[in-house]
XYZ file of C-alpha atoms in Angstrom:
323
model
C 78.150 176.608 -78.414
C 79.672 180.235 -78.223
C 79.749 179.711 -74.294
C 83.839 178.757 -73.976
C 83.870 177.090 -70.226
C 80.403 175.323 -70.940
C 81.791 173.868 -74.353
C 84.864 172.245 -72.931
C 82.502 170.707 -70.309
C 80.699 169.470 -72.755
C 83.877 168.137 -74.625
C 85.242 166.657 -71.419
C 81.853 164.833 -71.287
C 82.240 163.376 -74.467
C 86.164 162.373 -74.351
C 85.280 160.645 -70.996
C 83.352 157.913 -73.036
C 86.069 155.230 -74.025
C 86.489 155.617 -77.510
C 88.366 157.445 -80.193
C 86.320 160.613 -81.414
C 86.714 162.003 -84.936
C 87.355 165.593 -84.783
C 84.474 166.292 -87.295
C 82.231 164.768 -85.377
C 83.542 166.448 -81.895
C 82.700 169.493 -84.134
C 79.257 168.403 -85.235
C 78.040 167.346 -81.623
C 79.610 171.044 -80.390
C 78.186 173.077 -83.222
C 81.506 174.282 -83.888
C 84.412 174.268 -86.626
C 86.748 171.756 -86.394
C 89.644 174.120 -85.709
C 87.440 175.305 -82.563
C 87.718 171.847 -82.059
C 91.657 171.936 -82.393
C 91.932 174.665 -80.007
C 89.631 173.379 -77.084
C 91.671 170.767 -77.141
C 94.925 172.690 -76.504
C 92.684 173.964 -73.510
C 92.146 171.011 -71.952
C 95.933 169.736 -72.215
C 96.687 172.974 -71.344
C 94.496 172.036 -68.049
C 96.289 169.169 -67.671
C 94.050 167.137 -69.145
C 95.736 163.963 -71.254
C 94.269 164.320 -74.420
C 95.789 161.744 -76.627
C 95.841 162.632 -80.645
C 95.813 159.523 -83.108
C 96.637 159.785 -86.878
C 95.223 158.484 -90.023
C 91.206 158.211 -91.019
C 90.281 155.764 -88.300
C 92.483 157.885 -85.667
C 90.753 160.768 -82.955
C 90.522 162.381 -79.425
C 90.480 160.490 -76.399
C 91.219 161.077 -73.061
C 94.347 159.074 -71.948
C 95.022 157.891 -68.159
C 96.794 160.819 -66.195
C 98.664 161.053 -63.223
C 95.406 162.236 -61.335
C 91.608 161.619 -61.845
C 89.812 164.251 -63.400
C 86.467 165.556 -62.694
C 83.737 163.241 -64.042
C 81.054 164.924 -65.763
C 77.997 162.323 -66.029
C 74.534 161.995 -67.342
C 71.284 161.925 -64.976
C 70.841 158.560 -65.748
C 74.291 157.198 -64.659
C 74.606 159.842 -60.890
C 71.802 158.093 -60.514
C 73.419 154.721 -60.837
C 76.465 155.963 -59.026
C 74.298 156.854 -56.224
C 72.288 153.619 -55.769
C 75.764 151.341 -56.138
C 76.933 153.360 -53.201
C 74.311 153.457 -51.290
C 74.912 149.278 -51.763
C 78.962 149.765 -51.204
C 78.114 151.059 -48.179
C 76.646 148.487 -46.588
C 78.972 146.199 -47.787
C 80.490 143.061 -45.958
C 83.741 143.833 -48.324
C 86.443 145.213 -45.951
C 87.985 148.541 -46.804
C 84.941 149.691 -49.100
C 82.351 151.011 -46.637
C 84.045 154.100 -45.387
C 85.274 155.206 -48.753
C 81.211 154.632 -49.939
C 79.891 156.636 -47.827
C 82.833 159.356 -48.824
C 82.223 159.192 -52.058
C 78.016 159.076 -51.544
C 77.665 162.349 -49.461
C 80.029 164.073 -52.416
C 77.052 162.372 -55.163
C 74.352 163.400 -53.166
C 75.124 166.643 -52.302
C 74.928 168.096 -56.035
C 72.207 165.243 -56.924
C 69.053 167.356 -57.752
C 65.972 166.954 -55.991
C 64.090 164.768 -59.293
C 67.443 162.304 -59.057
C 67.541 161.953 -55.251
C 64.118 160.540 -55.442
C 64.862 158.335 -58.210
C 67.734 156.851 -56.244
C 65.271 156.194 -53.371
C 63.402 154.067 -55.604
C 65.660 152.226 -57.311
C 67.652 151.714 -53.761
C 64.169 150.561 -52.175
C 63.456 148.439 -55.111
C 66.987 146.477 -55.354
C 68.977 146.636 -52.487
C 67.684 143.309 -50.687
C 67.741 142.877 -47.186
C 71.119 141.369 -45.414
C 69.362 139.919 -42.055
C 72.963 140.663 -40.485
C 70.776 143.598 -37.992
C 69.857 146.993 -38.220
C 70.707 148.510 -41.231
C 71.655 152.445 -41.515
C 70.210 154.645 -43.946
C 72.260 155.927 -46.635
C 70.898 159.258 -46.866
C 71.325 159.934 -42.895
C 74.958 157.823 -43.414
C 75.857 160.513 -46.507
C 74.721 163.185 -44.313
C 76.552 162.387 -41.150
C 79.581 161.844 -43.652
C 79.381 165.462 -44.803
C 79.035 167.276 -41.715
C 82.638 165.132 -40.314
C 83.893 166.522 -43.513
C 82.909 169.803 -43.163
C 83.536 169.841 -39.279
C 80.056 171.169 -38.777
C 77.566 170.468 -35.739
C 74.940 168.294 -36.595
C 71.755 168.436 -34.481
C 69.726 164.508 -34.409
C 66.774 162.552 -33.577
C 68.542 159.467 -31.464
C 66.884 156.124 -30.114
C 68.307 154.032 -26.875
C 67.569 150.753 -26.595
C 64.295 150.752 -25.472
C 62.732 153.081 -28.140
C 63.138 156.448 -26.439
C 64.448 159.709 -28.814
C 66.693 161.999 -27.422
C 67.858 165.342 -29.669
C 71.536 165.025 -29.494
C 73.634 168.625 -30.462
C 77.236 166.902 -31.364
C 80.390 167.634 -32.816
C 80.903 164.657 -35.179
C 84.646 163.679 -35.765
C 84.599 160.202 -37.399
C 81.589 157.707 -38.791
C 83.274 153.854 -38.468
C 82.073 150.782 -39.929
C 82.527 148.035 -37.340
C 80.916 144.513 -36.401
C 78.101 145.108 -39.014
C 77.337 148.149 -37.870
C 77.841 151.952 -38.635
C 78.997 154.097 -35.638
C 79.464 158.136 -35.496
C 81.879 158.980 -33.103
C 81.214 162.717 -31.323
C 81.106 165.656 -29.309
C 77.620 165.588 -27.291
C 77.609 169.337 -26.538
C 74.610 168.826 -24.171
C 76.378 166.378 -21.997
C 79.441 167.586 -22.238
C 81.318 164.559 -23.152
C 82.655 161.960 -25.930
C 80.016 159.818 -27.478
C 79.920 156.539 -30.019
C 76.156 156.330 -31.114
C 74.980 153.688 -33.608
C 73.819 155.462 -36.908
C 70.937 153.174 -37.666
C 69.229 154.841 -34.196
C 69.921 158.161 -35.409
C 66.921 159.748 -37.439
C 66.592 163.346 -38.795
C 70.505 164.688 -38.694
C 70.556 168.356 -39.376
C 74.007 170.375 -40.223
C 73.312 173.478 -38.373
C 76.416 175.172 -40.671
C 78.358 175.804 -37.158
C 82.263 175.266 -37.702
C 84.068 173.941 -34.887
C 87.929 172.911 -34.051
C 87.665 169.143 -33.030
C 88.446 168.324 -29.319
C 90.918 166.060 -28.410
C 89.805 162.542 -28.625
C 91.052 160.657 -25.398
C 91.992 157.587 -28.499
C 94.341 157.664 -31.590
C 91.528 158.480 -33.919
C 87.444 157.313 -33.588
C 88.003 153.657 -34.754
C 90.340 152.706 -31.614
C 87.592 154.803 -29.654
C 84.728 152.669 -31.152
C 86.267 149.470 -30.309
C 88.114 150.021 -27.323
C 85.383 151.264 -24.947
C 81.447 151.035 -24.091
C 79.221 152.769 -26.117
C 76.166 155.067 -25.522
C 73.447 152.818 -26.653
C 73.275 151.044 -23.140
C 74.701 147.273 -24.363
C 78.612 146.885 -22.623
C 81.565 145.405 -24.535
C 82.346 141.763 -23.094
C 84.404 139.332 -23.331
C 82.897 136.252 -25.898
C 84.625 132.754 -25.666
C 83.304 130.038 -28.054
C 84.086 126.588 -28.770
C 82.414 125.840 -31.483
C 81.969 122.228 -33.237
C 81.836 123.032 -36.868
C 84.732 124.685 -39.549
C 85.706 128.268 -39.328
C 84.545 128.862 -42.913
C 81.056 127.472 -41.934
C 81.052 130.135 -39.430
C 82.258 132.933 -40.856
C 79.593 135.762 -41.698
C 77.387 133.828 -39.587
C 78.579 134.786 -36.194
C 82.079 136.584 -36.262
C 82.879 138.845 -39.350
C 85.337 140.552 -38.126
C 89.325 139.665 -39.081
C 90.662 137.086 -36.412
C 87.521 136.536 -34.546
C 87.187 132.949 -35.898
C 90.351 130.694 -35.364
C 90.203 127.745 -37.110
C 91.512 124.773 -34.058
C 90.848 121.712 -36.676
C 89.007 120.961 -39.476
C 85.761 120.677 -37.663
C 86.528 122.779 -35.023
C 86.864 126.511 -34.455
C 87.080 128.964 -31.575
C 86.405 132.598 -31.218
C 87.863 134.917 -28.305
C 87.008 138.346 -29.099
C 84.884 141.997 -27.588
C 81.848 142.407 -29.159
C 78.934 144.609 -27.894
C 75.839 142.306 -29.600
C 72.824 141.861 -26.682
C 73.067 138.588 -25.509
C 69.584 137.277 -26.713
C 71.102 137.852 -30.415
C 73.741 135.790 -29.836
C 71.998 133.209 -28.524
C 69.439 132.695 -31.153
C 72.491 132.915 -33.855
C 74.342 130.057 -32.206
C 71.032 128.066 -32.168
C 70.727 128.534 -36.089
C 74.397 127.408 -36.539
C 73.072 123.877 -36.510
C 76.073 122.591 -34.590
C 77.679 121.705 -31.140
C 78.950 124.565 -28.793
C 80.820 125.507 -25.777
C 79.714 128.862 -23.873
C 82.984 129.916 -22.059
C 81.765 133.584 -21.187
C 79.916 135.578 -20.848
C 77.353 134.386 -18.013
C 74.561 136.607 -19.745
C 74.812 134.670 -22.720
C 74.842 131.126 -20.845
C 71.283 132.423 -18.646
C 69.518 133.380 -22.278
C 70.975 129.998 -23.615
C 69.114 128.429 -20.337
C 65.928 130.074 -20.135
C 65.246 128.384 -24.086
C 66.432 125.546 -23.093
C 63.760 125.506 -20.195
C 61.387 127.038 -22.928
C 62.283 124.506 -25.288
C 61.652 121.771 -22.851
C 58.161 122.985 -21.708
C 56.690 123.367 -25.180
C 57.781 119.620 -25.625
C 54.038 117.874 -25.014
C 54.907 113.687 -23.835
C 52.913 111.310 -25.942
C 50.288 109.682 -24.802
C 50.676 106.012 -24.500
């Protein structure tokens, strides 16, 4: 390899697989001398790259933890496994992880070629199972959205209200937030003229128009305090949910509240939650059906007239015996 820059690519490849390489066969794999060898390898220390050196016949190259993380240079085969475990991360229930998934996704994707794109499709269709927790967002509009925040570039979208209709939206997206199983972009509507929270999984079609623009003030400390502390644009208000519910906090958990502090434990088979969530009513009321225990509605009334009308449905469906 008489190409300089491409060769120590090619050896920053190969010292990024955890083992000790002989020089001679550094030199062999480069098509090179191993004094070539010697001197790439100044290079990349030079680079700041810790190369560490170890004696003896059994001794090599390998590339030692530094004080930052250097470029990764992969094969096809593992961006594409990158690519489908974050396209998993992202809709993770693991706190912390989501955000940083979909980071790190849109910076995979982006250089992905077309060939490995649609090989992560498949593999993500084929093995990421359903989580029946709701809607789920897709990863390519999620890495998309997540590049265009970065970039601080309009985004023109396909977007869905409740009942089904599509809207093209023309935002300025500042921040995408994970929150109550859900992904939210937080933005700009240019259109309207206003701030806007809209849930990703209703957003189809996102297209970066490659317009910069100098983010607006955002009438909250940053998009997740505007996410949770006001009603959204999908047409379902915030409320108020009070719960008594007759069964342990860990048998609840992930079932009903997931997010930190909305289930407090009162005894061992008891548990209350007191919190703002923005779910539609009749989804709530199903989900406390499939608990399989005792509860208390406190509020909201909505939630109490869905409970009611299955009750009545419930009670009609029930044919009396014949004696």
């Amino acid at each position: 390899m008489n190409d300089t820059p491409a060769r120590l690519l090619r050896l920053l490849s190969l010292l990024q697989t955890p083992r000790e390489w002989p020089g001679s066969e550094l030199a062999e794999r480069l098509g090179v001398t191993d004094r070539t060898v010697r001197r790439d390898i100044d290079r990349l220390r030079e680079l700041g790259y810790p190369v560490a050196a170890t004696l003896g016949a059994a001794g090599g190259y390998r590339l030692a933890a530094g004080a930052a993380m250097p470029p990764l240079l992969v094969e096809d085969d593992e961006a594409v496994a990158i690519a489908v475990g974050l396209r998993a991360a992202a809709g993770s229930a693991v706190a912390g992880i989501e955000e940083a998934s979909v980071r790190a996704l849109a910076k995979v994707e982006q250089v992905l070629p077309a060939k490995l794109r649609r090989r992560v499709r498949v593999f993500a269709a084929a093995l990421t199972p359903p989580t029946g927790a709701g809607p789920a967002a897709d990863p390519e509009v999620l890495a998309t959205l997540a590049a265009t925040v970065a970039n601080r570039e309009r985004v023109r979208f396909a977007y869905r209200d409740g009942a089904g209709a599509e809207t093209r939206r023309n935002a300025e997206p500042v921040g995408l937030v994970p929150a109550r199983r859900r992904w939210y972009l937080v933005g700009y509507d240019l259109d309207r003229a206003g701030w806007r929270v809209y849930r990703v999984d209703r957003i189809d079609r996102p297209q970066p128009t490659a317009a910069r623009f100098t983010p607006r003030p955002l009438p909250a400390a940053d998009p997740a305090a505007y996410v949770t502390g006001r009603r959204t644009d999908w047409g379902t208000p915030a409320f108020r949910l009070r719960l008594t519910i007759h069964a342990s906090a860990d048998r609840v958990a992930g079932r009903l509240g997931d997010g930190p502090g909305e289930i407090v434990p009162i005894d061992a088979h008891t548990c209350r939650i007191d919190t703002v969530r923005d779910d539609a009513p009749e989804w709530l009321a199903h989900r406390l059906l499939g608990l399989g225990a005792d509860f208390e509605v406190h509020e909201p009334p909505e939630l109490i007239v869905h409970l009611r009308a299955i009750a009545d449905r419930a009670e009609r469906a029930i044919v009396p015996q014949r004696t």
